[in-house]
């Protein structure tokens, strides 16, 4: 090869390396949200723009989720169920069944029936709330 061609090839390689370095710097400085962050944002948008979901969760106002909060808190969901039970005490069993459905496959149907029997007889709303929070923590509610 001639000396001129070698120098030209070396210059092209250096230019490519320089462009690669610039692209690496550009990409490393991009603010790309993680998958979890994107899912949180999507969930926030869905809940805040869907009145049906807000009603199911037992709230009439829009749900506001702080940036550092990973999911809707168990307390918020449970307080929604407690509020619905207080407003319609004759539908208590229906609301408790809805609550137990949040556990999906983590709790068998027979276990749900046993839990329902113990919860339906609780008259004190605060004790009921404590038991529901305990269940939510033990069985990890699917929201």
CSV table of N, CA, C and O in Angstrom, one decimal, residues 41-65 72 76:
chain,number,residue,atom,x,y,z
A,41,UNK,N,-44.9,5.4,36.3
A,41,UNK,CA,-45.5,6.6,35.7
A,41,UNK,C,-46.8,6.2,34.9
A,41,UNK,O,-47.8,6.9,35.0
A,42,UNK,N,-46.7,5.1,34.2
A,42,UNK,CA,-47.9,4.6,33.5
A,42,UNK,C,-49.0,4.3,34.4
A,42,UNK,O,-50.2,4.7,34.2
A,43,UNK,N,-48.7,3.6,35.5
A,43,UNK,CA,-49.7,3.3,36.5
A,43,UNK,C,-50.4,4.5,37.1
A,43,UNK,O,-51.6,4.6,37.3
A,44,UNK,N,-49.5,5.5,37.4
A,44,UNK,CA,-50.0,6.8,38.0
A,44,UNK,C,-51.0,7.4,37.0
A,44,UNK,O,-52.1,7.9,37.4
A,45,UNK,N,-50.6,7.5,35.7
A,45,UNK,CA,-51.5,8.1,34.7
A,45,UNK,C,-52.8,7.3,34.6
A,45,UNK,O,-53.9,8.0,34.5
A,46,UNK,N,-52.7,6.0,34.6
A,46,UNK,CA,-54.0,5.2,34.4
A,46,UNK,C,-54.9,5.5,35.6
A,46,UNK,O,-56.1,5.7,35.4
A,47,UNK,N,-54.4,5.4,36.8
A,47,UNK,CA,-55.2,5.6,38.0
A,47,UNK,C,-55.7,7.0,38.1
A,47,UNK,O,-56.9,7.3,38.3
A,48,UNK,N,-54.9,8.0,37.8
A,48,UNK,CA,-55.4,9.4,37.9
A,48,UNK,C,-56.4,9.8,36.8
A,48,UNK,O,-57.2,10.7,37.0
A,49,UNK,N,-56.4,9.1,35.7
A,49,UNK,CA,-57.3,9.5,34.6
A,49,UNK,C,-58.5,8.5,34.5
A,49,UNK,O,-59.3,8.6,33.6
A,50,UNK,N,-58.6,7.5,35.4
A,50,UNK,CA,-59.7,6.6,35.3
A,50,UNK,C,-60.6,6.6,36.5
A,50,UNK,O,-60.2,6.1,37.6
A,51,UNK,N,-61.7,7.2,36.4
A,51,UNK,CA,-62.6,7.3,37.5
A,51,UNK,C,-63.2,6.0,38.0
A,51,UNK,O,-63.4,5.8,39.2
A,52,UNK,N,-63.3,5.0,37.1
A,52,UNK,CA,-63.7,3.7,37.5
A,52,UNK,C,-62.7,3.0,38.5
A,52,UNK,O,-63.1,2.5,39.6
A,53,UNK,N,-61.5,3.1,38.2
A,53,UNK,CA,-60.4,2.6,39.1
A,53,UNK,C,-60.4,3.3,40.4
A,53,UNK,O,-60.3,2.7,41.5
A,54,UNK,N,-60.6,4.6,40.4
A,54,UNK,CA,-60.7,5.4,41.6
A,54,UNK,C,-61.9,5.0,42.5
A,54,UNK,O,-61.8,4.9,43.7
A,55,UNK,N,-63.0,4.7,41.8
A,55,UNK,CA,-64.2,4.2,42.6
A,55,UNK,C,-63.9,2.8,43.2
A,55,UNK,O,-64.3,2.6,44.3
A,56,UNK,N,-63.3,2.0,42.4
A,56,UNK,CA,-63.0,0.6,42.9
A,56,UNK,C,-62.1,0.7,44.2
A,56,UNK,O,-62.2,0.0,45.1
A,57,UNK,N,-61.1,1.6,44.1
A,57,UNK,CA,-60.2,1.8,45.2
A,57,UNK,C,-60.8,2.6,46.4
A,57,UNK,O,-60.2,2.8,47.4
A,58,UNK,N,-62.1,3.0,46.2
A,58,UNK,CA,-62.8,3.6,47.3
A,58,UNK,C,-62.5,5.1,47.5
A,58,UNK,O,-62.6,5.6,48.6
A,59,UNK,N,-62.1,5.8,46.5
A,59,UNK,CA,-61.8,7.2,46.6
A,59,UNK,C,-62.5,8.0,45.5
A,59,UNK,O,-62.6,7.5,44.4
A,60,UNK,N,-63.0,9.2,45.8
A,60,UNK,CA,-63.7,10.0,44.8
A,60,UNK,C,-62.7,11.1,44.3
A,60,UNK,O,-62.9,11.6,43.2
A,61,UNK,N,-61.7,11.4,45.1
A,61,UNK,CA,-60.8,12.4,44.6
A,61,UNK,C,-59.6,11.7,43.8
A,61,UNK,O,-59.5,10.5,43.9
A,62,UNK,N,-58.9,12.4,43.0
A,62,UNK,CA,-57.8,11.8,42.3
A,62,UNK,C,-56.7,11.3,43.2
A,62,UNK,O,-56.4,12.0,44.2
A,63,UNK,N,-56.1,10.2,42.9
A,63,UNK,CA,-55.0,9.7,43.7
A,63,UNK,C,-53.7,10.3,43.3
A,63,UNK,O,-53.4,10.4,42.2
A,64,UNK,N,-53.0,10.8,44.3
A,64,UNK,CA,-51.7,11.4,44.1
A,64,UNK,C,-50.6,10.5,44.7
A,64,UNK,O,-50.7,10.2,45.8
A,65,UNK,N,-49.7,10.1,43.8
A,65,UNK,CA,-48.6,9.2,44.3
A,65,UNK,C,-47.3,10.0,44.3
A,65,UNK,O,-46.9,10.5,43.2
A,72,UNK,N,-49.2,2.1,45.1
A,72,UNK,CA,-50.3,2.6,46.0
A,72,UNK,C,-50.2,1.9,47.3
A,72,UNK,O,-50.1,0.7,47.4
A,76,UNK,N,-53.9,3.1,51.8
A,76,UNK,CA,-54.9,3.8,51.0
A,76,UNK,C,-56.0,2.9,50.5
A,76,UNK,O,-57.2,3.2,50.5
